Tab-separated table of C-alpha atoms and ligand atoms in Angstrom:
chain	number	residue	atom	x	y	z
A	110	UNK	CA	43.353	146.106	154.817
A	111	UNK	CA	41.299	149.255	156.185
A	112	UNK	CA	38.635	148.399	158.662
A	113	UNK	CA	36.028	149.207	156.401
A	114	UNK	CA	36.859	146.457	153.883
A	115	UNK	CA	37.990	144.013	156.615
A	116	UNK	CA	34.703	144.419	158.013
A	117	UNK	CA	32.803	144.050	154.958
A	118	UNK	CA	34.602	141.009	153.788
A	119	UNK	CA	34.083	138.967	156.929
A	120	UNK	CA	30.741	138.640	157.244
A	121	UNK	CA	28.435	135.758	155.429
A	122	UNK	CA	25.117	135.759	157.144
A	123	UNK	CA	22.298	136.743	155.005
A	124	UNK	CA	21.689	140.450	154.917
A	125	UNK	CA	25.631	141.150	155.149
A	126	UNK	CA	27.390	142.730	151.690
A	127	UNK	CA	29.122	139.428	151.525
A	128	UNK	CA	26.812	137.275	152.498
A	129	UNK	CA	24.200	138.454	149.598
A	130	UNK	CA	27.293	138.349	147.045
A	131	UNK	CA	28.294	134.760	148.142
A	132	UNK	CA	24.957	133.848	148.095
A	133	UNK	CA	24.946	135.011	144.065
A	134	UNK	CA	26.517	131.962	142.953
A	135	UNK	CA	25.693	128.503	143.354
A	136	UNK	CA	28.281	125.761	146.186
A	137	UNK	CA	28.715	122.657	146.828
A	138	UNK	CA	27.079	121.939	149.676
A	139	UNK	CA	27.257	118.199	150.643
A	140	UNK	CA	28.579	114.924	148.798
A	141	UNK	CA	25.870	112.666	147.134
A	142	UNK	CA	26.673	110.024	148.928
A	143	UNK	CA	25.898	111.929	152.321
A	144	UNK	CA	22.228	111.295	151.664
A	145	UNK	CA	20.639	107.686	150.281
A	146	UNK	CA	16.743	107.372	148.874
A	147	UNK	CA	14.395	107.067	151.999
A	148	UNK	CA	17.627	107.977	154.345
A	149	UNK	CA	18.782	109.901	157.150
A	150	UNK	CA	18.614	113.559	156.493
A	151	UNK	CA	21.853	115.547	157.445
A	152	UNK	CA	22.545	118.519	159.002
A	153	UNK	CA	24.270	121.269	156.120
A	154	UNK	CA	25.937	124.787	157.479
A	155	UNK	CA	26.050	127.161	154.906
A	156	UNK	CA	26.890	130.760	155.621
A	157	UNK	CA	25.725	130.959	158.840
A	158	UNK	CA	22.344	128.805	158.395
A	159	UNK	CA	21.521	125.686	159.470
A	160	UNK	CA	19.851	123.456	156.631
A	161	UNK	CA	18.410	120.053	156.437
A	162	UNK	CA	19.157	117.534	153.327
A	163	UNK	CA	18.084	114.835	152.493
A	164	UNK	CA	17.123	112.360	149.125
A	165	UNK	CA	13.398	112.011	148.704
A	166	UNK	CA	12.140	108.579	147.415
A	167	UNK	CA	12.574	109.648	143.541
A	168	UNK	CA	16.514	110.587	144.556
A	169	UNK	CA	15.615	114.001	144.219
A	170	UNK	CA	17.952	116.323	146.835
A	171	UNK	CA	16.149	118.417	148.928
A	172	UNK	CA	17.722	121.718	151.332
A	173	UNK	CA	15.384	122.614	153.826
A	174	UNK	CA	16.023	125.577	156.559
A	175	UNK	CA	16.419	123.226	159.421
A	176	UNK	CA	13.444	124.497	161.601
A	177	UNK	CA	10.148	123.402	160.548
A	178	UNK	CA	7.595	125.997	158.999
A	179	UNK	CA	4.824	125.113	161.751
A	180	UNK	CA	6.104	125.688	165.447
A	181	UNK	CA	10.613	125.050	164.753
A	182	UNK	CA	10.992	121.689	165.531
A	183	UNK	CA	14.531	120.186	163.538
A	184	UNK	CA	13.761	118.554	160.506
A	185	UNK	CA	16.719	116.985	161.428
A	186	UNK	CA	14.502	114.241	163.334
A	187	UNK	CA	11.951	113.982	160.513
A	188	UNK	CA	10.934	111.119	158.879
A	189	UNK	CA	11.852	110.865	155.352
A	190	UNK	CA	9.420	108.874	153.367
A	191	UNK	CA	7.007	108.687	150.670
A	192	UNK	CA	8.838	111.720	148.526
A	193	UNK	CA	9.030	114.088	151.523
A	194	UNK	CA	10.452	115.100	154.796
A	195	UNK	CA	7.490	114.335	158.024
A	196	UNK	CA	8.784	116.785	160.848
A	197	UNK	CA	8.688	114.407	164.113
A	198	UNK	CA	6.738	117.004	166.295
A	199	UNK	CA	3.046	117.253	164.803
A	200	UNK	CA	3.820	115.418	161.177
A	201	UNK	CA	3.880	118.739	158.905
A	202	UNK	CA	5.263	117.031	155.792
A	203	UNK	CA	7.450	118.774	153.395
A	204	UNK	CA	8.904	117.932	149.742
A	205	UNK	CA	11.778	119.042	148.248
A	206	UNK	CA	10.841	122.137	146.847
A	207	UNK	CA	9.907	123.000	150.471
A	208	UNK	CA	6.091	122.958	149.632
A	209	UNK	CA	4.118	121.902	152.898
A	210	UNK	CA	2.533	118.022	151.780
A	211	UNK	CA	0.206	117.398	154.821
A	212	UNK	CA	-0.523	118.750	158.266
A	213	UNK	CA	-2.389	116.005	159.748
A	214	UNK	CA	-2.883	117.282	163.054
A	215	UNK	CA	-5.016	119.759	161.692
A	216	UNK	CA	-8.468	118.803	161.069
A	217	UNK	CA	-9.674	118.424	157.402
A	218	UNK	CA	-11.448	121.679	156.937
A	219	UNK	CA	-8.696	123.956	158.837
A	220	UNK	CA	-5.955	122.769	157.078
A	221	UNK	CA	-3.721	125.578	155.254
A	222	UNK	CA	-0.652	123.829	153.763
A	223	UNK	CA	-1.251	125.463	150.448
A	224	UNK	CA	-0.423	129.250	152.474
A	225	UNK	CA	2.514	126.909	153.823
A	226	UNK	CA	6.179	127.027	152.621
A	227	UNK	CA	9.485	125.787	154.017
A	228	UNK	CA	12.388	127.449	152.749
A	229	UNK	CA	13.865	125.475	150.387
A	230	UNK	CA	17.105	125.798	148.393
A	231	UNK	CA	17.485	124.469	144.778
A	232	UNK	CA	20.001	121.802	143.930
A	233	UNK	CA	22.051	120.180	140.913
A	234	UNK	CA	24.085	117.337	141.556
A	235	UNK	CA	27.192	116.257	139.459
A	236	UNK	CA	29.595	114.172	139.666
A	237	UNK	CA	29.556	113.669	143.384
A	238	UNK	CA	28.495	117.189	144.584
A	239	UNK	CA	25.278	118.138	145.700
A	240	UNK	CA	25.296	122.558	144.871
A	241	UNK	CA	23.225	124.638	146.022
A	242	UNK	CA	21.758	128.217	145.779
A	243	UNK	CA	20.821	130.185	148.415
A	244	UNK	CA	20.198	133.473	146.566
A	245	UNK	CA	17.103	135.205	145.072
A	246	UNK	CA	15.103	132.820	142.857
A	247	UNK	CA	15.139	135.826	140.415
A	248	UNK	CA	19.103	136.101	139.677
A	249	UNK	CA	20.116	132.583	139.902
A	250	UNK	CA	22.117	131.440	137.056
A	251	UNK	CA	22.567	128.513	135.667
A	252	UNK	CA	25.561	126.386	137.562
A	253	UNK	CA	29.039	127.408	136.708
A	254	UNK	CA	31.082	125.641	134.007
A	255	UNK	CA	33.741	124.502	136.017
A	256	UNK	CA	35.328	121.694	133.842
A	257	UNK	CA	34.789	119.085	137.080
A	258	UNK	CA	30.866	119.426	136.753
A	259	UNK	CA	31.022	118.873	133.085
A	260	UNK	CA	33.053	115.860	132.260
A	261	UNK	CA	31.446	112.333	132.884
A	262	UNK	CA	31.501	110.948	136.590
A	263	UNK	CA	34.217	108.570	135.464
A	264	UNK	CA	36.500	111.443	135.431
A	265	UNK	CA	35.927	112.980	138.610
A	266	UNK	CA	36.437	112.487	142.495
A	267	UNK	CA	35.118	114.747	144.922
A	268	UNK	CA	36.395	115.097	148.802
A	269	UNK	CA	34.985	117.056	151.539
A	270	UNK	CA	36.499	117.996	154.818
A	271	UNK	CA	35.896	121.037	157.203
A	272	UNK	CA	38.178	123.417	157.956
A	273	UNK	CA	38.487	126.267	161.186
A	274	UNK	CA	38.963	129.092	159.916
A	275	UNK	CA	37.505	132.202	157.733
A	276	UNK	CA	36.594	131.141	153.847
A	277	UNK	CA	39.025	133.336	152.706
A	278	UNK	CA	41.945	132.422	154.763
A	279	UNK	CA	41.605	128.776	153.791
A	280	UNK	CA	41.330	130.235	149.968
A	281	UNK	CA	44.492	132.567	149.824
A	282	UNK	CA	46.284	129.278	150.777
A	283	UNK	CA	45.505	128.376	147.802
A	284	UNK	CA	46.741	131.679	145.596
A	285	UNK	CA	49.596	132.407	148.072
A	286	UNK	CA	52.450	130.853	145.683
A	287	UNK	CA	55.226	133.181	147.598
A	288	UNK	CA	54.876	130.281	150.719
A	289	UNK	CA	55.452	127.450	148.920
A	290	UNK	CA	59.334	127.505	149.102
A	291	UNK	CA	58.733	127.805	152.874
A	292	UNK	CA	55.750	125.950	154.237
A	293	UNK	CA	56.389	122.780	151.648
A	294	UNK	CA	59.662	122.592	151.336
A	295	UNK	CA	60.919	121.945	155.075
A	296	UNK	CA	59.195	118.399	155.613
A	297	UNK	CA	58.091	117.432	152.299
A	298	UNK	CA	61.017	116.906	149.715
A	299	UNK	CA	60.903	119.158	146.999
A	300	UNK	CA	61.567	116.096	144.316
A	301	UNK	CA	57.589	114.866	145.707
A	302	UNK	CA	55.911	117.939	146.603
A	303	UNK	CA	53.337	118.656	143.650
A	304	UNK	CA	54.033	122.105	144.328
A	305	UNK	CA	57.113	123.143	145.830
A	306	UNK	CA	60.239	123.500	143.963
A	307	UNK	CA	58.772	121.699	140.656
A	308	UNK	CA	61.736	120.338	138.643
A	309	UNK	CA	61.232	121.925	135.310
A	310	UNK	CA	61.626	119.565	132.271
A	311	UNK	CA	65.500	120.401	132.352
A	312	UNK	CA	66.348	119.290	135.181
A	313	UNK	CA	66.593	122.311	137.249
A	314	UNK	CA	65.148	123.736	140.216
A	315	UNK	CA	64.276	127.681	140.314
A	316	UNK	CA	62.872	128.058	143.793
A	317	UNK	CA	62.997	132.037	142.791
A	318	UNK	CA	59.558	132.073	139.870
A	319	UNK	CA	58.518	135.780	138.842
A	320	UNK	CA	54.559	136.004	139.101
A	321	UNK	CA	52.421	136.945	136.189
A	322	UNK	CA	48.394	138.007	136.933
A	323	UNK	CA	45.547	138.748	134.253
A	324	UNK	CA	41.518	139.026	135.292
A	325	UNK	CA	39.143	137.084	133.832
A	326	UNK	CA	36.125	137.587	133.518
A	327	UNK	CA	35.201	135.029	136.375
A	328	UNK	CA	38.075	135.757	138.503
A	329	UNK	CA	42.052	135.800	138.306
A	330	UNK	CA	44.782	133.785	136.323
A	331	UNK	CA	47.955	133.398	137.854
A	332	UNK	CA	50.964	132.448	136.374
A	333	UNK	CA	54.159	131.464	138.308
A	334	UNK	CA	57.024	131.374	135.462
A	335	UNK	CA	60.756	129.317	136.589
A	336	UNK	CA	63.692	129.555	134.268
A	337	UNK	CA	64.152	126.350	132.223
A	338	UNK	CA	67.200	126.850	129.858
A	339	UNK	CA	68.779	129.425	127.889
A	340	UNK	CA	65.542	129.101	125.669
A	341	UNK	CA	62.093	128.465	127.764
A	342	UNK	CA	60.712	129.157	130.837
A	343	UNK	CA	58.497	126.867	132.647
A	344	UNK	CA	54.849	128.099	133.259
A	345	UNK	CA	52.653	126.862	135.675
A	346	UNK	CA	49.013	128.767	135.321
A	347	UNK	CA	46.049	128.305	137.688
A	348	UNK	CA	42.933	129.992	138.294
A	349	UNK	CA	40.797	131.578	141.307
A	350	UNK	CA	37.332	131.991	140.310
A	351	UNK	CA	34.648	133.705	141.607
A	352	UNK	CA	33.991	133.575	144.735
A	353	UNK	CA	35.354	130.654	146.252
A	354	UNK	CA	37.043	128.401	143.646
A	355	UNK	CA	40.656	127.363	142.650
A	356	UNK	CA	42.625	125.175	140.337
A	357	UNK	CA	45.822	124.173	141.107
A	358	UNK	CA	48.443	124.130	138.204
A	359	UNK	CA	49.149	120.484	137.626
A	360	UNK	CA	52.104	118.151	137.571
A	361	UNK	CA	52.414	117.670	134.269
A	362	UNK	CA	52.131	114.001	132.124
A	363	UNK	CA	48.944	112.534	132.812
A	364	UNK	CA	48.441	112.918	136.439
A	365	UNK	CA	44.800	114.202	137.144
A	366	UNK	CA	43.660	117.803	137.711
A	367	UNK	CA	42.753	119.139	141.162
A	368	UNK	CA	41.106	121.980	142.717
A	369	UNK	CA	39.397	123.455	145.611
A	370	UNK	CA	36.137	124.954	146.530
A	371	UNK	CA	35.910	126.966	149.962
A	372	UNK	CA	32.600	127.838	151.318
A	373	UNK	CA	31.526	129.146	154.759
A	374	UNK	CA	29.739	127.388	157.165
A	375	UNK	CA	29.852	130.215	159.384
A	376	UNK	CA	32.499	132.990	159.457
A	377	UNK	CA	35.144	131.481	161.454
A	378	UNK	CA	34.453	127.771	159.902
A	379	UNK	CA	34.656	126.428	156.372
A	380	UNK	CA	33.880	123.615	154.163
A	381	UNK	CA	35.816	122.785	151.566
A	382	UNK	CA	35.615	120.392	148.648
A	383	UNK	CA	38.769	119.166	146.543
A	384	UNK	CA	37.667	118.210	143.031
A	385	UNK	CA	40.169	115.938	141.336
A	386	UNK	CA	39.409	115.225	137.421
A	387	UNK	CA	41.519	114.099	134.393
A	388	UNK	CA	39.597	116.101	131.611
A	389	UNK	CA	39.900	113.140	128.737
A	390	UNK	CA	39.530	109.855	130.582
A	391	UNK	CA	38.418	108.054	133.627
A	392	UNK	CA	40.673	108.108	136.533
A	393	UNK	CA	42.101	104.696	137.359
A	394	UNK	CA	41.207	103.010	140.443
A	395	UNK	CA	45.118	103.233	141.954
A	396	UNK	CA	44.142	107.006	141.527
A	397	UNK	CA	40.912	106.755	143.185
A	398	UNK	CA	42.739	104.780	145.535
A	399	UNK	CA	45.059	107.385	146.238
A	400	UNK	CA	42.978	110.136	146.713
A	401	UNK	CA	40.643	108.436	149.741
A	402	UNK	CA	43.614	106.577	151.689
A	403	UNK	CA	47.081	108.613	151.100
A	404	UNK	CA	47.603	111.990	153.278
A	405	UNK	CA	49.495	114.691	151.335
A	406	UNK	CA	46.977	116.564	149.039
A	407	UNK	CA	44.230	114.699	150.169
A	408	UNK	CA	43.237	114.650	154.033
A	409	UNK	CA	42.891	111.416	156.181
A	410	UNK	CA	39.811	112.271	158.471
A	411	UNK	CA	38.180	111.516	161.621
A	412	UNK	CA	36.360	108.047	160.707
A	413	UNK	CA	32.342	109.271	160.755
A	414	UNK	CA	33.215	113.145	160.610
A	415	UNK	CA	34.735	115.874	157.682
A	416	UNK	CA	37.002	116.741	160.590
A	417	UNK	CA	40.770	115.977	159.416
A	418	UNK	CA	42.457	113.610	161.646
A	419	UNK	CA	45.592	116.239	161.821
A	420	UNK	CA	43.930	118.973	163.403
A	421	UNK	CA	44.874	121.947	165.600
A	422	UNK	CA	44.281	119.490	168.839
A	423	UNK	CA	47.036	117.459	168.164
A	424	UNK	CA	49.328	120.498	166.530
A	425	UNK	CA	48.572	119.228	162.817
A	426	UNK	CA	50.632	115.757	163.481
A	427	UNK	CA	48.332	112.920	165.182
A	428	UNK	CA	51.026	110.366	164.096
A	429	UNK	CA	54.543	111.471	163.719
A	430	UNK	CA	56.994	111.323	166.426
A	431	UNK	CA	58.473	113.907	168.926
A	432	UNK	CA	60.531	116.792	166.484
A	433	UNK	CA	63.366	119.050	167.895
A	434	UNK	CA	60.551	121.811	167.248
A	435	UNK	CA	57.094	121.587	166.331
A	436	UNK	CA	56.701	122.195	162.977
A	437	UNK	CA	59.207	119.504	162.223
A	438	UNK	CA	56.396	116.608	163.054
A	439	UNK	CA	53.781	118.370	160.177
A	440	UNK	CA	54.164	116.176	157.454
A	441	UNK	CA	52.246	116.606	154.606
A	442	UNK	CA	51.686	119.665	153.097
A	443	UNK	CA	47.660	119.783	153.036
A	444	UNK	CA	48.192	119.628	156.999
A	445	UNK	CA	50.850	122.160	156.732
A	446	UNK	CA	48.423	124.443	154.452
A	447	UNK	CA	45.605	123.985	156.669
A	448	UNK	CA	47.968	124.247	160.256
A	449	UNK	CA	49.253	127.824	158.555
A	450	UNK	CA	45.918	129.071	158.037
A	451	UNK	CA	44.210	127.612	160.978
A	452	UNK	CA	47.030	129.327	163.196
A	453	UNK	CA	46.076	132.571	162.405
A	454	UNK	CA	42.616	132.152	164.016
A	455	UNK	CA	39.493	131.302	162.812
A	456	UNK	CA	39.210	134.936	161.530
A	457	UNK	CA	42.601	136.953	161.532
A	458	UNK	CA	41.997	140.757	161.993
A	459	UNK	CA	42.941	141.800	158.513
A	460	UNK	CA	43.922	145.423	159.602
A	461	UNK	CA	47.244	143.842	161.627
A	462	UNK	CA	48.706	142.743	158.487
A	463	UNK	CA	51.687	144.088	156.936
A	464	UNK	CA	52.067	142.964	152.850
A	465	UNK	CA	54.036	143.106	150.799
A	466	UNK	CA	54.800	142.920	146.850
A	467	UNK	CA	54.288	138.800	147.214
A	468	UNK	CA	50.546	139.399	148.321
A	469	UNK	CA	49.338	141.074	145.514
A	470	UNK	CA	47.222	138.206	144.087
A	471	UNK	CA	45.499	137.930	147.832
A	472	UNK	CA	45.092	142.364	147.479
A	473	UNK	CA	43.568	141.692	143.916
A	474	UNK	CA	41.127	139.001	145.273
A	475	UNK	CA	40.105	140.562	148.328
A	476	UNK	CA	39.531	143.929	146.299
A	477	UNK	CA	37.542	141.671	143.504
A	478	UNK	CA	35.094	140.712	146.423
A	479	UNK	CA	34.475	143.686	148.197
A	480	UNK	CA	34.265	145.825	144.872
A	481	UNK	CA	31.264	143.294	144.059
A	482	UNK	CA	29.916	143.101	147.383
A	483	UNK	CA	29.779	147.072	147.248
A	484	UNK	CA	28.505	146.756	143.399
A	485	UNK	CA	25.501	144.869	144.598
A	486	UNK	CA	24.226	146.702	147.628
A	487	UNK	CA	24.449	149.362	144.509
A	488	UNK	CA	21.925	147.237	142.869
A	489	UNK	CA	24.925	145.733	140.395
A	490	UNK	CA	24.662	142.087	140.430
A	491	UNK	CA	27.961	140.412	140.030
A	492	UNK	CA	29.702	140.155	136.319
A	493	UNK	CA	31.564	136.435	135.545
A	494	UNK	CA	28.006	134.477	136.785
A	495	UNK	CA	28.136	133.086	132.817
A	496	UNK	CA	28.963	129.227	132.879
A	497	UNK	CA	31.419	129.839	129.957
A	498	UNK	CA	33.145	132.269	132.271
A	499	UNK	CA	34.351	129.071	134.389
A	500	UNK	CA	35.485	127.133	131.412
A	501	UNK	CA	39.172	127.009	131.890
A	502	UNK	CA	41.467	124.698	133.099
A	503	UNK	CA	45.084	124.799	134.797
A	504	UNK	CA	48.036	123.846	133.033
A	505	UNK	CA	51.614	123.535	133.059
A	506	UNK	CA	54.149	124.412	130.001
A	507	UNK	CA	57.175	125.298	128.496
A	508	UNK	CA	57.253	128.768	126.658
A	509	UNK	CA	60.156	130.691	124.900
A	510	UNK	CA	61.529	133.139	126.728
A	511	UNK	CA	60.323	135.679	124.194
A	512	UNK	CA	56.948	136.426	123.901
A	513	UNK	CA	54.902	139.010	122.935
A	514	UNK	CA	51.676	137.840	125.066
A	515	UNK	CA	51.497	135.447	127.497
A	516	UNK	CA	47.943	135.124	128.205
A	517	UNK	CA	47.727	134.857	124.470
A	518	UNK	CA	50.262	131.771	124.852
A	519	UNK	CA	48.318	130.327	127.325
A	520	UNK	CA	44.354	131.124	126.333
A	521	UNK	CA	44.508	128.040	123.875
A	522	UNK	CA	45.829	125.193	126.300
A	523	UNK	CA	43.838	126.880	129.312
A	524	UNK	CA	40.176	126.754	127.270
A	525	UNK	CA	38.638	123.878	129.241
A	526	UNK	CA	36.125	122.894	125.517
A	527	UNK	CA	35.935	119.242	125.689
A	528	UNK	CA	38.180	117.220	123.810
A	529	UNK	CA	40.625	119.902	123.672
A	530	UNK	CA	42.889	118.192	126.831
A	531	UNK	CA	46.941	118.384	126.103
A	532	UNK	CA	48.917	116.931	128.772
A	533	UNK	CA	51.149	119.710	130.508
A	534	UNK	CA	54.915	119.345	131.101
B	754	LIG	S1	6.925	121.858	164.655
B	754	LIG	FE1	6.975	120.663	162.903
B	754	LIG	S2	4.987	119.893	162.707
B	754	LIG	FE2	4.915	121.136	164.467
B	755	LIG	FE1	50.288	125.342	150.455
């Protein structure tokens, strides 16, 4: 990458190229169940700001700018009661929306709270997920499609853990298909890895798939294609939407959906959410199970923190016993994704890299952001903001060998329209 686009796609405070762009579209930004009625607020870091939630007495979600409006007290210490947020320090009282309730140590006829405001962030919850916006009232749209905020909450499960590194980094983990046959494959049998050497429905391993890419109109869908017979070829299709969002093609049969949301908290430091859905029923509870207590996809964490338990302290293997060589004790291949990308430092210098032809999905994203991010300090505000533009899914299939169009083949199966679900292969 030239310095120029390194240094414009590192940046995420307000004010920066990227920062404004990421701040176009709405994130998760804290589970639901991080914040109860009347509760505790909790400290949120999005982007380089420190914010305040909490759930006001109607269950409404408020996201305050942590400092208080009146002298910058943390309305991490206020008391949250009677459908708003009391700062501890003089008892400025704030609701959701961030207008200013009360400022009783004012007397009655100095009091100003109507010339008050806090700044306040909107919020939708679904299914788990508190987003938020932290962009100009004026061009918010409405929340994204993505088929995990539109199904019922029976069908969904949403983790959150934090990751050290740069957004991005975390995120090309996610596109990078070209390490899979490396990273995955050493510790983690291929036969179990959801990933890694996926048998295709003949049998057959083909650890060598050619790579297909087509933009959409929120982002890219990539395809990695495996030979499966004299006949078909095996396609496995996911998505990266704008800005910060993947889907990871699935298993096949009727094993539930994932994908991941990155997010900064600050530019060396991310948070990430891993949605988990099943598009035409609810999951089952040895599902649920599955996702909160095994390690492999999902992340066992530091009991009372989003910090994983495997973690760069302990070289990404808290529990596994002395290995010949290090990466021998890494187990499971979250750890190993987030070990790989955490290694490079919490923000790699993107002009030392050399890539190659295996990168080009991570060239095609990177160029999708910064073209934006130069777009809109042009005065263009991003395309692919429509919530239809998120409504696809991943999916796995067979295909014959010949075909004329192959994101014609796949546009059907891939339209996330409820009730359209086919299992993949
Ligand atoms: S600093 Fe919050 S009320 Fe004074
Ligand atoms: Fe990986």
């Amino acid at each position: 990458m030239n310095k120029d686009d390194h240094e414009l796609l590192a940046p995420t405070t307000r004010g920066t190229p990227m920062g404004e762009l990421l701040r176009r579209f709405w994130t998760p930004a804290l589970l639901s169940r991080e914040v109860e009625a009347d509760g505790a607020p909790v400290r949120v870091r999005l982007m380089g700001e420190d914010l305040i939630a909490f759930r006001d007495s109607k269950g409404r979600v408020g996201l305050l700018d942590e400092h208080c409006a009146h002298r910058g007290a943390s309305l991490y210490f206020g008391k949250n009661t009677d459908c708003g947020l009391r700062c501890w320090y003089h008892g400025w009282k704030y609701d959701v929306d961030g207008n200013c309730l009360d400022q009783p140590n004012e007397p009655p006829q100095t009091q100003f709270k109507d010339r008050v405001k806090q700044t306040a962030y909107p919020c939708i919850e679904r299914n788990g997920a508190v987003w938020a916006y932290l962009g100009p009232r004026e061009t918010m749209p409405p929340l994204h499609d993505l088929e995990w905020t539109t199904l019922p909450p029976s069908h969904v499960h949403v983790a959150k853990r934090i990751q050290q590194c740069h957004w991005t980094q975390g995120l090309e983990g996610d596109i990078d298909s070209s390490h899979l046959g490396f990273l995955h494959s050493h510790a983690t049998p291929l036969a179990v890895s959801p990933t890694a050497g996926v048998p295709t429905r003949t049998g057959s391993f083909d650890n060598t798939p050619r790579f297909e890419l087509m933009t959409s109109r929120s982002g890219i869908v990539q395809a990695s294609v495996r030979d499966a017979g004299p006949n078909e070829d095996y396609w496995r299709v996911g998505q990266w939407f704008m800005p910060g969002f993947t889907t990871i093609p699935p298993r096949g049969g009727d094993a539930p959906l994932h994908g991941h949301s990155w997010t900064a908290m600050e530019d060396g430091k991310s948070v990430v959410f891993t949605f988990s859905w099943h598009p035409a029923r609810p999951l089952r509870d040895d599902e649920i199970e599955r996702m909160e207590t095994a390690t492999n996809f999902h992340v066992h964490l530091i009991p009372g923190t989003f910090d994983p338990r495997a973690n760069r302290a302990n070289d990404y293997a808290p529990d596994s016993p002395p290995a010949a060589q290090p990466w021998m004790r890494v187990k499971y291949f979250q750890d190993q994704d987030i070990g790989a990308t955490e290694s490079m430092g919490a923000l790699y210098d993107r002009t030392q890299e050399n890539l190659g032809n295996t990168d080009l999905v991570i060239v095609r994203v990177r160029k999708r952001l910064v073209d934006a991010a130069r777009d809109l300090q042009r005065g263009i505000e991003p395309a692919g903001r429509e919530p239809q533009d998120y409504r696809l899914r991943p999916v796995s299939m067979m295909l014959p060998k010949k075909i004329n169009s192959w994101s014609e083949a796949v546009a059907e199966p891939m339209d996330a329209r409820p009730g359209t679900y086919r299992e993949g292969i």
